[in-house]
Short mmCIF file of C-alpha atoms and ligand atoms in Angstrom, two decimals:
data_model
loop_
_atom_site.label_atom_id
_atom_site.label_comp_id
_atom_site.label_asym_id
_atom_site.label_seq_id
_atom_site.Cartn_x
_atom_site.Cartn_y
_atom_site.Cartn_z
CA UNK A 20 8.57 17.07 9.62
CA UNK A 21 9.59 14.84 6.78
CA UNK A 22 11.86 16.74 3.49
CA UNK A 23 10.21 17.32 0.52
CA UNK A 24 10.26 15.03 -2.19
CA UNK A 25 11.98 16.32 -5.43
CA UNK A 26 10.06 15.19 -8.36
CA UNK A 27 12.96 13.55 -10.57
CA UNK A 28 12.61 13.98 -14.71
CA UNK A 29 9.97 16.31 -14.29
CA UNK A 30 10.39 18.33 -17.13
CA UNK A 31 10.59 15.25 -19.35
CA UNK A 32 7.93 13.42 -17.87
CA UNK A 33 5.33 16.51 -18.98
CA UNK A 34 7.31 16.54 -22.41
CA UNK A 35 6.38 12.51 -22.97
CA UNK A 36 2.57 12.92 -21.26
CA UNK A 37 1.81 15.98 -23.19
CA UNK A 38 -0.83 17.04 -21.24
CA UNK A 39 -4.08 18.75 -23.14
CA UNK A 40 -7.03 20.73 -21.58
CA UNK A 41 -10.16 18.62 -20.90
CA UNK A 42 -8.33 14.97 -21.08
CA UNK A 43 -8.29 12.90 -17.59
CA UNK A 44 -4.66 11.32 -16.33
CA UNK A 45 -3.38 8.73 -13.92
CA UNK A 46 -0.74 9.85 -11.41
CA UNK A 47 -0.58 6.60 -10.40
CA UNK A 48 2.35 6.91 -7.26
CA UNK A 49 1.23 10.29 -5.96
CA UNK A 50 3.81 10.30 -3.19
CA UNK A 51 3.90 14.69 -2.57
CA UNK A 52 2.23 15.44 -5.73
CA UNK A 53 4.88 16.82 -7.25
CA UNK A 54 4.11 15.47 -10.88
CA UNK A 55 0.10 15.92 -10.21
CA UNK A 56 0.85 19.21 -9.65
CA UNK A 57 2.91 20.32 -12.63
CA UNK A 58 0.53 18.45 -14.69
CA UNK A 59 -2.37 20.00 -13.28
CA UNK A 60 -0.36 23.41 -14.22
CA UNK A 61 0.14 22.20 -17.75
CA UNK A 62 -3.39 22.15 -18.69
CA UNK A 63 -6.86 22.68 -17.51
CA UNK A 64 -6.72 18.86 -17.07
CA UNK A 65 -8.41 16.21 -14.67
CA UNK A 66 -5.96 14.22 -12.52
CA UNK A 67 -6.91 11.30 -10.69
CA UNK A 68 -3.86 10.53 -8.44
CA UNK A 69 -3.50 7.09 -6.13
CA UNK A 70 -1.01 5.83 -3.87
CA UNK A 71 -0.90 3.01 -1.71
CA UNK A 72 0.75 5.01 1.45
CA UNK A 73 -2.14 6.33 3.87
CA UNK A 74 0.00 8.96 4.43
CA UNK A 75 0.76 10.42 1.07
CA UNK A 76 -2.91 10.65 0.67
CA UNK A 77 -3.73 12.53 4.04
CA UNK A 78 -1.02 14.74 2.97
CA UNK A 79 -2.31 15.56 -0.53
CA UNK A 80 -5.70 17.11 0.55
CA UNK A 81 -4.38 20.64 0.77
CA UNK A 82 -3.03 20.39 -2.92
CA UNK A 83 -6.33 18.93 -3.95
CA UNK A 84 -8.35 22.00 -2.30
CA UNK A 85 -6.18 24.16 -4.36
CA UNK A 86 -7.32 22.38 -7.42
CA UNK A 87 -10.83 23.10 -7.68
CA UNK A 88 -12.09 19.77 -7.70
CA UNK A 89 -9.50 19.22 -10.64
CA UNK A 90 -7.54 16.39 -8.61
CA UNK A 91 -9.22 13.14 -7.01
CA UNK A 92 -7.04 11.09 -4.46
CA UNK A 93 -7.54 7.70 -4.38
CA UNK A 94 -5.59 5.45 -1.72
CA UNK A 95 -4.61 2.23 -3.46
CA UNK A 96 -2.01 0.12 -5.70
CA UNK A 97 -1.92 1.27 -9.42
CA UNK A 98 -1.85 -2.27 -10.19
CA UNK A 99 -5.88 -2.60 -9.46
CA UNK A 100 -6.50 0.86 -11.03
CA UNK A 101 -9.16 -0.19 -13.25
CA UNK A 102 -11.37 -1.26 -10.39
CA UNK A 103 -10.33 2.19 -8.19
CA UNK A 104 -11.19 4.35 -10.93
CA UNK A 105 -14.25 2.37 -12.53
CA UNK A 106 -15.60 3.15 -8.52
CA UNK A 107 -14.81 6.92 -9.29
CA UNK A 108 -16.86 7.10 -12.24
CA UNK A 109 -13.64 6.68 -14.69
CA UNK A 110 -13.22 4.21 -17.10
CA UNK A 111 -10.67 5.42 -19.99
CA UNK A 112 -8.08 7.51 -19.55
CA UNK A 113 -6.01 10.00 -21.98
CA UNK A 114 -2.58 9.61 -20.25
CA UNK A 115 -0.85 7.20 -17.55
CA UNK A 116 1.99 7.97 -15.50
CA UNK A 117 4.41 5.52 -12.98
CA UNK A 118 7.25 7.09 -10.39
CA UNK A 119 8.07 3.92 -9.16
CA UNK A 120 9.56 3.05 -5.69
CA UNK A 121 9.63 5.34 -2.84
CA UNK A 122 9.02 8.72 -1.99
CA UNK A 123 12.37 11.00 -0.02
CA UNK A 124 9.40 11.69 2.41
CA UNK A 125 8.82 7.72 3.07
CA UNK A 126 12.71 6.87 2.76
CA UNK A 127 13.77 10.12 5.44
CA UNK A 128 10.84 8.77 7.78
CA UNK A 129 13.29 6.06 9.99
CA UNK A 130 9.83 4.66 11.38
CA UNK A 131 9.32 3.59 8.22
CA UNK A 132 12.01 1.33 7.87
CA UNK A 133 13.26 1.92 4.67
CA UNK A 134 16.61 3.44 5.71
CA UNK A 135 19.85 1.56 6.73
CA UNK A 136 21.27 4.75 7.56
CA UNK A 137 19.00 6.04 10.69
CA UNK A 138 17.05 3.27 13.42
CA UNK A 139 13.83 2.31 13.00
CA UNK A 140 11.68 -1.01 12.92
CA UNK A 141 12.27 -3.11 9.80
CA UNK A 142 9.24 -2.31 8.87
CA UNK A 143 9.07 -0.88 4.75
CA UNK A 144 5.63 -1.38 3.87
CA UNK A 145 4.38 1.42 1.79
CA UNK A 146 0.69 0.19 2.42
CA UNK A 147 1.01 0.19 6.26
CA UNK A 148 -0.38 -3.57 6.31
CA UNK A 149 0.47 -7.19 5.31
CA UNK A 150 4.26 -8.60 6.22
CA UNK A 151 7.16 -6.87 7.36
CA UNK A 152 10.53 -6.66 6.56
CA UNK A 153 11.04 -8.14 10.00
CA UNK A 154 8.73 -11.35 9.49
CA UNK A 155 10.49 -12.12 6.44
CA UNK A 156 14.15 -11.69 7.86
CA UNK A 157 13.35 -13.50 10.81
CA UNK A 158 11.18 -16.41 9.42
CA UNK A 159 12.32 -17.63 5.95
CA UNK A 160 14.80 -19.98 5.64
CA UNK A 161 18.28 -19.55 4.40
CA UNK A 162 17.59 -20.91 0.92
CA UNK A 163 14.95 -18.51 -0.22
CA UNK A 164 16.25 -15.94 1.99
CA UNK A 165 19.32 -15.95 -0.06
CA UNK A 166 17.53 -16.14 -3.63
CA UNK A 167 15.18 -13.41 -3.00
CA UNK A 168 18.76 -11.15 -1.97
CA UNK A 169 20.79 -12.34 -4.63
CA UNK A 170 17.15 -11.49 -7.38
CA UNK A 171 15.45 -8.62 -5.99
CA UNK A 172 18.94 -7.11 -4.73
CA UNK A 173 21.25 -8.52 -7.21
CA UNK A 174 23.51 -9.40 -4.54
CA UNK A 175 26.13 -11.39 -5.77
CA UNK A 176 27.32 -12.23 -2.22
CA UNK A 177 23.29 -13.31 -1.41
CA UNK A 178 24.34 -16.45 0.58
CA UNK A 179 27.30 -14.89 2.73
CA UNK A 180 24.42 -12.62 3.61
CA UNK A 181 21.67 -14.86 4.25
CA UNK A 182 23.91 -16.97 6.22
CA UNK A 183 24.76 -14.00 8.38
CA UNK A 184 21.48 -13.34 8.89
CA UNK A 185 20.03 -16.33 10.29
CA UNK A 186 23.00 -16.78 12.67
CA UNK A 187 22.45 -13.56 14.35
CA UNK A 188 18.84 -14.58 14.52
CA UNK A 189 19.19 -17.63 16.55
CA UNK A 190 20.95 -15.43 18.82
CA UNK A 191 17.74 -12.35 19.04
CA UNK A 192 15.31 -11.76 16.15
CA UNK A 193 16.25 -8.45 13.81
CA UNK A 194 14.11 -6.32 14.46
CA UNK A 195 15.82 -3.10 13.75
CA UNK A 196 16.74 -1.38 10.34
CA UNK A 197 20.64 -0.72 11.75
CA UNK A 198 20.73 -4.17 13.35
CA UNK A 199 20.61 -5.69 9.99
CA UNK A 200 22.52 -2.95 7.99
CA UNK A 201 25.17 -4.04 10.54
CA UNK A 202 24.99 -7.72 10.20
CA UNK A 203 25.26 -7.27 6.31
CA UNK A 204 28.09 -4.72 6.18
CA UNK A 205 30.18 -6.98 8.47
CA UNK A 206 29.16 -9.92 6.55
CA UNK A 207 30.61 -8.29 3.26
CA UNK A 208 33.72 -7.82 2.15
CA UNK A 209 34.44 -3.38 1.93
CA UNK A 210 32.95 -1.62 -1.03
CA UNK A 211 35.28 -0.09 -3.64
CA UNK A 212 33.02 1.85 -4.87
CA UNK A 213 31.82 3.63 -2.18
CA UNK A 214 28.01 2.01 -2.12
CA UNK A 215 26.99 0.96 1.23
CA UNK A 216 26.85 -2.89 0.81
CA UNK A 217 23.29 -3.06 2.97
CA UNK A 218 22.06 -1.22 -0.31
CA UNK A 219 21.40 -4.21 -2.12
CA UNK A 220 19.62 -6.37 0.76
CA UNK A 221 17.59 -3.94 1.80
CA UNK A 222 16.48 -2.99 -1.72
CA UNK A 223 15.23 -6.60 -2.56
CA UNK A 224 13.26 -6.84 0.82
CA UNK A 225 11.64 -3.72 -0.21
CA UNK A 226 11.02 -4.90 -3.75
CA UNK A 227 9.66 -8.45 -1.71
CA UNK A 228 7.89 -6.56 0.84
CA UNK A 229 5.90 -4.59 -1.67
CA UNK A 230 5.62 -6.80 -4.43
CA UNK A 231 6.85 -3.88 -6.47
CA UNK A 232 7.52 -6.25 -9.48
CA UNK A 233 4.07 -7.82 -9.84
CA UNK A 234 2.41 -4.32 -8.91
CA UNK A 235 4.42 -2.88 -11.66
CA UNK A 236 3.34 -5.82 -14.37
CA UNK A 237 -0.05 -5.01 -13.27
CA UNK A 238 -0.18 -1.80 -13.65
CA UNK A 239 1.66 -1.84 -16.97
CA UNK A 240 -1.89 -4.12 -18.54
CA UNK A 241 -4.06 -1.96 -16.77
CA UNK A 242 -2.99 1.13 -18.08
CA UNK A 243 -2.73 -0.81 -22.06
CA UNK A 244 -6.53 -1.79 -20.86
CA UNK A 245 -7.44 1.94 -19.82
CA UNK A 246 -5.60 3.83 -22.01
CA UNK A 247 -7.54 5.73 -25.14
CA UNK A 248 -5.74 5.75 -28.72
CA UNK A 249 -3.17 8.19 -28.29
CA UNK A 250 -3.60 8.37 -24.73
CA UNK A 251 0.22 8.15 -23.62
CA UNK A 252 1.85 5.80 -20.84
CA UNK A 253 4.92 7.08 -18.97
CA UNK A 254 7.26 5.58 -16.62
CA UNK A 255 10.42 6.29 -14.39
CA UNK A 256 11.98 3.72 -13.09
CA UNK A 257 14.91 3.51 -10.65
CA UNK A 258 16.05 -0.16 -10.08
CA UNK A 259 17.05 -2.54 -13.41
CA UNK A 260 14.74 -5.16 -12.65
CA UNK A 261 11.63 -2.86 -12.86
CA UNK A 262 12.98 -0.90 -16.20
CA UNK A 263 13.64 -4.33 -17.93
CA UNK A 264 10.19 -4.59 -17.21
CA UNK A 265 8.92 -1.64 -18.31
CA UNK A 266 11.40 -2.12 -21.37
CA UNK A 267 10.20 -5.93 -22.76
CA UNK A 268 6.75 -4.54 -22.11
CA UNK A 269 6.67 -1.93 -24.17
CA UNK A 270 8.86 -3.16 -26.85
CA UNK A 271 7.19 -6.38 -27.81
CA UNK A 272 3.65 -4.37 -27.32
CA UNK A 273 4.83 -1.61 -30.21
CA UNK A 274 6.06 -4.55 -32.03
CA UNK A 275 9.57 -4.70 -31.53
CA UNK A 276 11.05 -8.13 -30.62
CA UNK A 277 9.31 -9.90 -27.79
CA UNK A 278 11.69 -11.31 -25.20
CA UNK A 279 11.52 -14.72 -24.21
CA UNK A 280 10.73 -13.79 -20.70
CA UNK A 281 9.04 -16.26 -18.08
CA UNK A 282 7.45 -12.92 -16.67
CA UNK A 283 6.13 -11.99 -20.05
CA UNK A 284 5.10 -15.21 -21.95
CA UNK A 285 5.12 -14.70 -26.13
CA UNK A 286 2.28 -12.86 -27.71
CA UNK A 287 0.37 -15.25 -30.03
CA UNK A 288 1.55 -13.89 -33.41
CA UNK A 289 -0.33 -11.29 -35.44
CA UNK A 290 -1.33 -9.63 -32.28
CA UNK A 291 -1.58 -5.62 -34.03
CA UNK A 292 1.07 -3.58 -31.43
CA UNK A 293 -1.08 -1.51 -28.68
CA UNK A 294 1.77 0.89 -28.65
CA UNK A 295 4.21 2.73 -30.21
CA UNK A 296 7.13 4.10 -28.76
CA UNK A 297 7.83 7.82 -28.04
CA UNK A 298 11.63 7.27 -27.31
CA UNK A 299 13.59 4.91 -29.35
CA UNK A 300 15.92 4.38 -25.59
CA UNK A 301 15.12 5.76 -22.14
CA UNK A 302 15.49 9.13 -20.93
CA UNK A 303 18.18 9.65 -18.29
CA UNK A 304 18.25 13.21 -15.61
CA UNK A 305 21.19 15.30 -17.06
CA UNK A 306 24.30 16.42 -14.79
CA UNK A 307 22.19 19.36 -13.13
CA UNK A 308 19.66 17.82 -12.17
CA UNK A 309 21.85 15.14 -10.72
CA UNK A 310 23.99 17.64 -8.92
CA UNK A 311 20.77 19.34 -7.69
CA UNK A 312 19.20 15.94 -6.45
CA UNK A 313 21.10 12.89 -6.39
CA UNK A 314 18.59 10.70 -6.41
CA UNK A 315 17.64 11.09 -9.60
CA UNK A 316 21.17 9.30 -10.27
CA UNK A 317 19.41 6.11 -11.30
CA UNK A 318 15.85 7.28 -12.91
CA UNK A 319 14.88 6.47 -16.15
CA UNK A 320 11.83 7.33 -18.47
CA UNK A 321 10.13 5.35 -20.86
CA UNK A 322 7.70 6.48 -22.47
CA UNK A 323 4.87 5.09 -25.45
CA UNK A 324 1.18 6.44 -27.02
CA UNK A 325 -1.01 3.65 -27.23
CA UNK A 326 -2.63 2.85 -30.68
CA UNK A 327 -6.20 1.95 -32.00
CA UNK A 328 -5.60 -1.85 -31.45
CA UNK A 329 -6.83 -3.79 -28.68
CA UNK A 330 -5.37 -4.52 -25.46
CA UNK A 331 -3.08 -8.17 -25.81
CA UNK A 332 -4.83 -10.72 -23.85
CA UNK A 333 -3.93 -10.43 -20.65
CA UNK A 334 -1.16 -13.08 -18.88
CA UNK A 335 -1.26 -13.89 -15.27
CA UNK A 336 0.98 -11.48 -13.37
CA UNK A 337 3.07 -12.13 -10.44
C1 SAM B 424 8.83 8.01 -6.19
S1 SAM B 424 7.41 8.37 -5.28
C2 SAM B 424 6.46 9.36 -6.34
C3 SAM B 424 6.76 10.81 -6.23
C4 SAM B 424 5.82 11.71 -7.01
N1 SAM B 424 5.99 11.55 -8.45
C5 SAM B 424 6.04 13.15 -6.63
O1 SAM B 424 6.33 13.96 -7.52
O2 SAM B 424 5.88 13.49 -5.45
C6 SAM B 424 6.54 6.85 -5.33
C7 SAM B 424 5.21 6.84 -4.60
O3 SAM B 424 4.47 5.77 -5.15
C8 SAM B 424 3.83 5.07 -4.14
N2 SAM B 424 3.69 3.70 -4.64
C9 SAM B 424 4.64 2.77 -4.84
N3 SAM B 424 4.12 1.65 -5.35
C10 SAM B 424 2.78 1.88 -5.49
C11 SAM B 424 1.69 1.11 -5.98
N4 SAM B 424 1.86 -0.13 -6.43
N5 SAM B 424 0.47 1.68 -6.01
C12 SAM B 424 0.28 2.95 -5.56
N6 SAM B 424 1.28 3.71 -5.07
C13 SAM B 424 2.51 3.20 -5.05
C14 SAM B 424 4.72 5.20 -2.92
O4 SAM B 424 3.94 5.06 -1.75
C15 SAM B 424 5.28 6.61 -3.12
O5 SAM B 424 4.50 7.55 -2.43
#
């Protein structure tokens, strides 16, 4: 058995979607169901919910039956959602929501892979196929090795790390979540504040792993494309990279100044803004729900309702 996953910002996140009877949402990282669920308990609502773990889908059946044929799973990536739903008969939607990363479920399962802090194979692919952890630690070279640590983990000690790496590898491949934890931790220098230093390396092979940056751009268009006026997009993020992201996205598309970004090229002017903003800055968990689940420690919500105009053009995502 595997905990239960706490849905984090839940309260907020039904605040922002604003659920209404007879309207169709996106839960588009199902993970337990936990935000299906409350949404589905908001209003006599349709949810079509889809994640990209096999698992969290075999798992969501039972809260499904107890819907009444109110909630569809689908098992794939948000990113291609247009495609996944168009095959379910769905083309526009009324509401969109992203709880990005992974589930306590998928992080507590040490055959997974995601955890430094029990063994398992360095696995951390959400989809169950494609690379591994492992092929990546033990095959690229120390170069990119070290840029994709020091970018997707913001390690600022990425080279002392990928250096450690591939000497212990010409010794025996990694193959083991607590095997690399170990060769990062004694690679670093002791953390002050108190964060275990494999955090950050295993964070950006997870981000690399899953291509949870050019999922998330992806998804982000699709839902602009899917979205009805005053359908509403919300998303949680947990990592800075992704809620930069989310952030640029939604500011220059609700007309705000567009970032000079080379993941998200100028608009050509006089586009009309798709969106407008709900929040003028994202929504952070409170100190009770933090003491209650400390996870939520680093979520975020931003939130928009998409306007009449047209979806921007869309840019080639990563
Ligand atoms: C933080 S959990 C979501 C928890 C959920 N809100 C709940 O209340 O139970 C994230 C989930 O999204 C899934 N996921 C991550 N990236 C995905 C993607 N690109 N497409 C579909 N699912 C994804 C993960 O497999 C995981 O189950």
């Amino acid at each position: 058995m595997t905990a239960a996953h706490i849905p984090v910002l839940a309260a907020e996140m039904l605040a922002a979607l604003d659920p209404r009877d007879g309207q169709t949402y996106l839960d588009g990282t199902f993970g337990r169901g936990g935000y299906s669920r409350a949404i589905l308990q908001a209003a006599d609502c349709a949810v079509c919910a889809v994640d990209c773990d096999p698992d969290a889908i075999a798992q969501g059946n039972t809260l499904a039956a107890s819907f009444d044929g109110r909630l569809t799973l689908l098992q794939g990536r948000f990113g291609t959602m247009i495609e996944l739903l168009r095959d379910a008969g769905i083309e526009r939607l009324d509401g969109v929501v992203l709880d990005l990363g992974v589930s306590s479920p998928q992080l507590d399962d040490a055959a997974r892979g995601f955890s430094f802090r029990q063994d398992g194979p360095l696995d951390m692919r959400m989809t169950r196929d494609g690379q591994t952890a492992a092929e990546i630690v033990n095959g690229l070279d120390e170069k990119p090795l070290a840029d994709l640590i020091r970018e997707l983990g913001e390690e600022r000690h990425a080279r002392r790390v990928a250096r450690a790496i591939v000497r212990a590898r010409d010794t025996s491949p990694i193959e083991s979540t607590l095997q690399l934890a170990q060769i990062v931790r004694d690679a670093l220098p002791h953390a002050k504040d108190g964060i275990d230093p494999a955090t950050r390396t295993f964070m950006a092979l997870r981000i690399h792993v899953n291509n949870e940056l050019g999922e998330l751009e992806r998804g982000l268009r699709a839902a602009e494309a899917m979205l009805q006026p005053g359908g509403r997009l919300v998303v949680i993020c947990f990592h800075s990279l992704e809620d930069r992201r989310v952030k640029n996205f939604l500011r220059s598309r609700s007309g705000g100044a567009p970032r000079v970004s080379r993941h998200m090229p100028l608009p050509e002017p006089g586009l009309a803004p798709s969106f407008s903003l709900i929040h003028r800055r994202g929504i952070t968990p409170g100190d009770t729900e933090i003491a209650a689940n400390p996870r939520a420690r680093s979520a975020r919500l931003r939130a928009a309702v998409r306007t009449e105009a047209p979806a921007w053009p869309l840019e080639d995502a990563a």
